[in-house]
PDB file of C-alpha atoms in Angstrom:
ATOM      1  CA  UNK A  14      51.214  10.746 -65.608  1.00  0.00           C
ATOM      2  CA  UNK A  15      52.794   7.535 -65.745  1.00  0.00           C
ATOM      3  CA  UNK A  16      52.302   7.164 -61.862  1.00  0.00           C
ATOM      4  CA  UNK A  17      48.709   7.795 -61.695  1.00  0.00           C
ATOM      5  CA  UNK A  18      48.262   5.155 -63.859  1.00  0.00           C
ATOM      6  CA  UNK A  19      50.248   1.934 -62.281  1.00  0.00           C
ATOM      7  CA  UNK A  20      47.946   3.439 -59.415  1.00  0.00           C
ATOM      8  CA  UNK A  21      44.936   3.634 -60.492  1.00  0.00           C
ATOM      9  CA  UNK A  22      45.837  -0.444 -61.764  1.00  0.00           C
ATOM     10  CA  UNK A  23      47.351  -1.216 -58.778  1.00  0.00           C
ATOM     11  CA  UNK A  24      43.889  -0.279 -57.290  1.00  0.00           C
ATOM     12  CA  UNK A  25      41.498  -2.315 -59.364  1.00  0.00           C
ATOM     13  CA  UNK A  26      43.960  -5.203 -59.144  1.00  0.00           C
ATOM     14  CA  UNK A  27      43.467  -4.891 -54.833  1.00  0.00           C
ATOM     15  CA  UNK A  28      39.726  -4.304 -55.488  1.00  0.00           C
ATOM     16  CA  UNK A  29      39.437  -7.142 -57.479  1.00  0.00           C
ATOM     17  CA  UNK A  30      41.476  -9.488 -55.011  1.00  0.00           C
ATOM     18  CA  UNK A  31      39.488  -8.493 -51.843  1.00  0.00           C
ATOM     19  CA  UNK A  32      36.054  -9.197 -54.223  1.00  0.00           C
ATOM     20  CA  UNK A  33      36.855 -12.643 -55.079  1.00  0.00           C
ATOM     21  CA  UNK A  34      38.506 -13.309 -51.601  1.00  0.00           C
ATOM     22  CA  UNK A  35      34.925 -11.682 -50.555  1.00  0.00           C
ATOM     23  CA  UNK A  36      32.453 -13.831 -53.295  1.00  0.00           C
ATOM     24  CA  UNK A  37      34.733 -17.087 -52.025  1.00  0.00           C
ATOM     25  CA  UNK A  38      33.396 -16.579 -47.461  1.00  0.00           C
ATOM     26  CA  UNK A  39      29.585 -15.695 -49.359  1.00  0.00           C
ATOM     27  CA  UNK A  40      29.148 -19.114 -51.093  1.00  0.00           C
ATOM     28  CA  UNK A  41      29.780 -20.796 -47.508  1.00  0.00           C
ATOM     29  CA  UNK A  42      27.328 -18.127 -46.071  1.00  0.00           C
ATOM     30  CA  UNK A  43      24.677 -18.497 -49.132  1.00  0.00           C
ATOM     31  CA  UNK A  44      24.722 -22.390 -49.908  1.00  0.00           C
ATOM     32  CA  UNK A  45      23.470 -22.902 -45.927  1.00  0.00           C
ATOM     33  CA  UNK A  46      19.453 -23.336 -46.103  1.00  0.00           C
ATOM     34  CA  UNK A  47      16.708 -21.486 -44.707  1.00  0.00           C
ATOM     35  CA  UNK A  48      16.520 -23.927 -42.232  1.00  0.00           C
ATOM     36  CA  UNK A  49      20.316 -24.022 -41.354  1.00  0.00           C
ATOM     37  CA  UNK A  50      20.366 -20.503 -40.873  1.00  0.00           C
ATOM     38  CA  UNK A  51      17.881 -20.378 -38.454  1.00  0.00           C
ATOM     39  CA  UNK A  52      18.870 -23.055 -36.523  1.00  0.00           C
ATOM     40  CA  UNK A  53      22.787 -20.841 -36.482  1.00  0.00           C
ATOM     41  CA  UNK A  54      19.891 -17.837 -35.540  1.00  0.00           C
ATOM     42  CA  UNK A  55      18.243 -19.543 -32.792  1.00  0.00           C
ATOM     43  CA  UNK A  56      21.934 -21.025 -31.112  1.00  0.00           C
ATOM     44  CA  UNK A  57      22.908 -17.190 -31.435  1.00  0.00           C
ATOM     45  CA  UNK A  58      19.859 -16.253 -29.966  1.00  0.00           C
ATOM     46  CA  UNK A  59      21.488 -17.479 -26.412  1.00  0.00           C
ATOM     47  CA  UNK A  60      23.891 -15.076 -26.115  1.00  0.00           C
ATOM     48  CA  UNK A  61      20.436 -12.044 -26.158  1.00  0.00           C
ATOM     49  CA  UNK A  62      20.212 -10.771 -23.041  1.00  0.00           C
ATOM     50  CA  UNK A  63      17.109 -12.106 -22.053  1.00  0.00           C
ATOM     51  CA  UNK A  64      17.932 -15.722 -23.066  1.00  0.00           C
ATOM     52  CA  UNK A  65      20.977 -15.730 -20.979  1.00  0.00           C
ATOM     53  CA  UNK A  66      21.497 -18.797 -17.978  1.00  0.00           C
ATOM     54  CA  UNK A  67      19.195 -16.968 -14.972  1.00  0.00           C
ATOM     55  CA  UNK A  68      20.783 -16.789 -11.460  1.00  0.00           C
ATOM     56  CA  UNK A  69      19.370 -19.990 -11.110  1.00  0.00           C
ATOM     57  CA  UNK A  70      20.454 -21.932 -13.329  1.00  0.00           C
ATOM     58  CA  UNK A  71      24.001 -20.292 -12.708  1.00  0.00           C
ATOM     59  CA  UNK A  72      24.078 -22.206  -9.650  1.00  0.00           C
ATOM     60  CA  UNK A  73      23.216 -25.479 -10.785  1.00  0.00           C
ATOM     61  CA  UNK A  74      26.501 -25.503 -12.366  1.00  0.00           C
ATOM     62  CA  UNK A  75      25.659 -27.609 -14.597  1.00  0.00           C
ATOM     63  CA  UNK A  76      26.875 -27.669 -18.495  1.00  0.00           C
ATOM     64  CA  UNK A  77      23.455 -28.723 -19.644  1.00  0.00           C
ATOM     65  CA  UNK A  78      20.569 -25.916 -21.068  1.00  0.00           C
ATOM     66  CA  UNK A  79      18.056 -25.548 -19.036  1.00  0.00           C
ATOM     67  CA  UNK A  80      15.035 -26.397 -20.717  1.00  0.00           C
ATOM     68  CA  UNK A  81      13.857 -23.016 -20.999  1.00  0.00           C
ATOM     69  CA  UNK A  82      17.068 -22.405 -22.853  1.00  0.00           C
ATOM     70  CA  UNK A  83      16.320 -25.826 -24.698  1.00  0.00           C
ATOM     71  CA  UNK A  84      12.807 -24.631 -25.704  1.00  0.00           C
ATOM     72  CA  UNK A  85      14.435 -21.789 -27.836  1.00  0.00           C
ATOM     73  CA  UNK A  86      16.101 -24.115 -29.692  1.00  0.00           C
ATOM     74  CA  UNK A  87      13.573 -26.722 -30.416  1.00  0.00           C
ATOM     75  CA  UNK A  88      11.886 -24.956 -33.199  1.00  0.00           C
ATOM     76  CA  UNK A  89      14.722 -24.075 -35.187  1.00  0.00           C
ATOM     77  CA  UNK A  90      15.813 -27.804 -35.085  1.00  0.00           C
ATOM     78  CA  UNK A  91      12.314 -29.813 -35.916  1.00  0.00           C
ATOM     79  CA  UNK A  92      12.399 -27.109 -38.785  1.00  0.00           C
ATOM     80  CA  UNK A  93      15.887 -28.251 -39.711  1.00  0.00           C
ATOM     81  CA  UNK A  94      15.383 -32.053 -39.072  1.00  0.00           C
ATOM     82  CA  UNK A  95      12.095 -32.528 -41.212  1.00  0.00           C
ATOM     83  CA  UNK A  96      13.809 -30.324 -44.192  1.00  0.00           C
ATOM     84  CA  UNK A  97      15.751 -33.883 -44.334  1.00  0.00           C
ATOM     85  CA  UNK A  98      11.991 -35.550 -45.717  1.00  0.00           C
ATOM     86  CA  UNK A  99      11.801 -37.200 -41.797  1.00  0.00           C
ATOM     87  CA  UNK A 100       8.215 -36.276 -41.456  1.00  0.00           C
ATOM     88  CA  UNK A 101       7.400 -34.982 -37.783  1.00  0.00           C
ATOM     89  CA  UNK A 102       5.607 -38.472 -36.612  1.00  0.00           C
ATOM     90  CA  UNK A 103       8.815 -40.286 -37.403  1.00  0.00           C
ATOM     91  CA  UNK A 104      10.788 -37.272 -35.660  1.00  0.00           C
ATOM     92  CA  UNK A 105       7.901 -37.936 -32.428  1.00  0.00           C
ATOM     93  CA  UNK A 106       9.011 -41.384 -31.788  1.00  0.00           C
ATOM     94  CA  UNK A 107      12.726 -41.255 -32.749  1.00  0.00           C
ATOM     95  CA  UNK A 108      12.938 -38.714 -29.813  1.00  0.00           C
ATOM     96  CA  UNK A 109       9.962 -38.893 -27.553  1.00  0.00           C
ATOM     97  CA  UNK A 110       9.653 -35.199 -28.003  1.00  0.00           C
ATOM     98  CA  UNK A 111      12.738 -35.088 -25.941  1.00  0.00           C
ATOM     99  CA  UNK A 112      14.336 -31.813 -26.345  1.00  0.00           C
ATOM    100  CA  UNK A 113      18.198 -32.595 -25.664  1.00  0.00           C
ATOM    101  CA  UNK A 114      17.163 -35.275 -28.147  1.00  0.00           C
ATOM    102  CA  UNK A 115      15.774 -33.541 -31.007  1.00  0.00           C
ATOM    103  CA  UNK A 116      18.538 -30.684 -30.319  1.00  0.00           C
ATOM    104  CA  UNK A 117      21.531 -33.369 -31.183  1.00  0.00           C
ATOM    105  CA  UNK A 118      19.521 -34.734 -33.605  1.00  0.00           C
ATOM    106  CA  UNK A 119      19.807 -31.056 -35.321  1.00  0.00           C
ATOM    107  CA  UNK A 120      22.885 -30.469 -34.642  1.00  0.00           C
ATOM    108  CA  UNK A 121      24.282 -34.327 -35.854  1.00  0.00           C
ATOM    109  CA  UNK A 122      22.137 -32.905 -39.337  1.00  0.00           C
ATOM    110  CA  UNK A 123      23.753 -29.185 -39.486  1.00  0.00           C
ATOM    111  CA  UNK A 124      26.934 -30.911 -39.399  1.00  0.00           C
ATOM    112  CA  UNK A 125      26.455 -33.162 -42.243  1.00  0.00           C
ATOM    113  CA  UNK A 126      25.078 -30.564 -44.015  1.00  0.00           C
ATOM    114  CA  UNK A 127      28.157 -28.602 -43.383  1.00  0.00           C
ATOM    115  CA  UNK A 128      30.181 -30.485 -44.679  1.00  0.00           C
ATOM    116  CA  UNK A 129      28.595 -31.893 -47.964  1.00  0.00           C
ATOM    117  CA  UNK A 130      29.037 -28.200 -48.046  1.00  0.00           C
ATOM    118  CA  UNK A 131      32.615 -28.010 -47.634  1.00  0.00           C
ATOM    119  CA  UNK A 132      32.466 -30.787 -50.030  1.00  0.00           C
ATOM    120  CA  UNK A 133      31.050 -29.190 -52.204  1.00  0.00           C
ATOM    121  CA  UNK A 134      32.878 -26.097 -52.844  1.00  0.00           C
ATOM    122  CA  UNK A 135      36.377 -28.128 -52.816  1.00  0.00           C
ATOM    123  CA  UNK A 136      35.180 -29.419 -55.813  1.00  0.00           C
ATOM    124  CA  UNK A 137      34.162 -26.548 -57.471  1.00  0.00           C
ATOM    125  CA  UNK A 138      37.936 -25.346 -56.988  1.00  0.00           C
TER     126      UNK A 138
END
């Protein structure tokens, strides 16, 4: 009986401990805005078979994304930038509609928001 009780207590402690670890990880994910999540998904979609570099794109052997692949990132990039309060006109004025500049700006916004989330998590502990 004593062994059964100790086993149950150990199992309960293990479950609580694992549950707390999951909560901390989930907090980071749940604090991301929908725009940040869409930006993540857009970048992950570059790895999908239909979005991988073509043979011709690989032959160019450049580190820059092709226009076809940039076009996959631009909608989520614009959405993320606009979520900061920037207007569509201001976005176009600052980037000239250049896909690379839009993606770079969105990446900066994403990094800034990620840093803010990390700081908030640290201050909550």
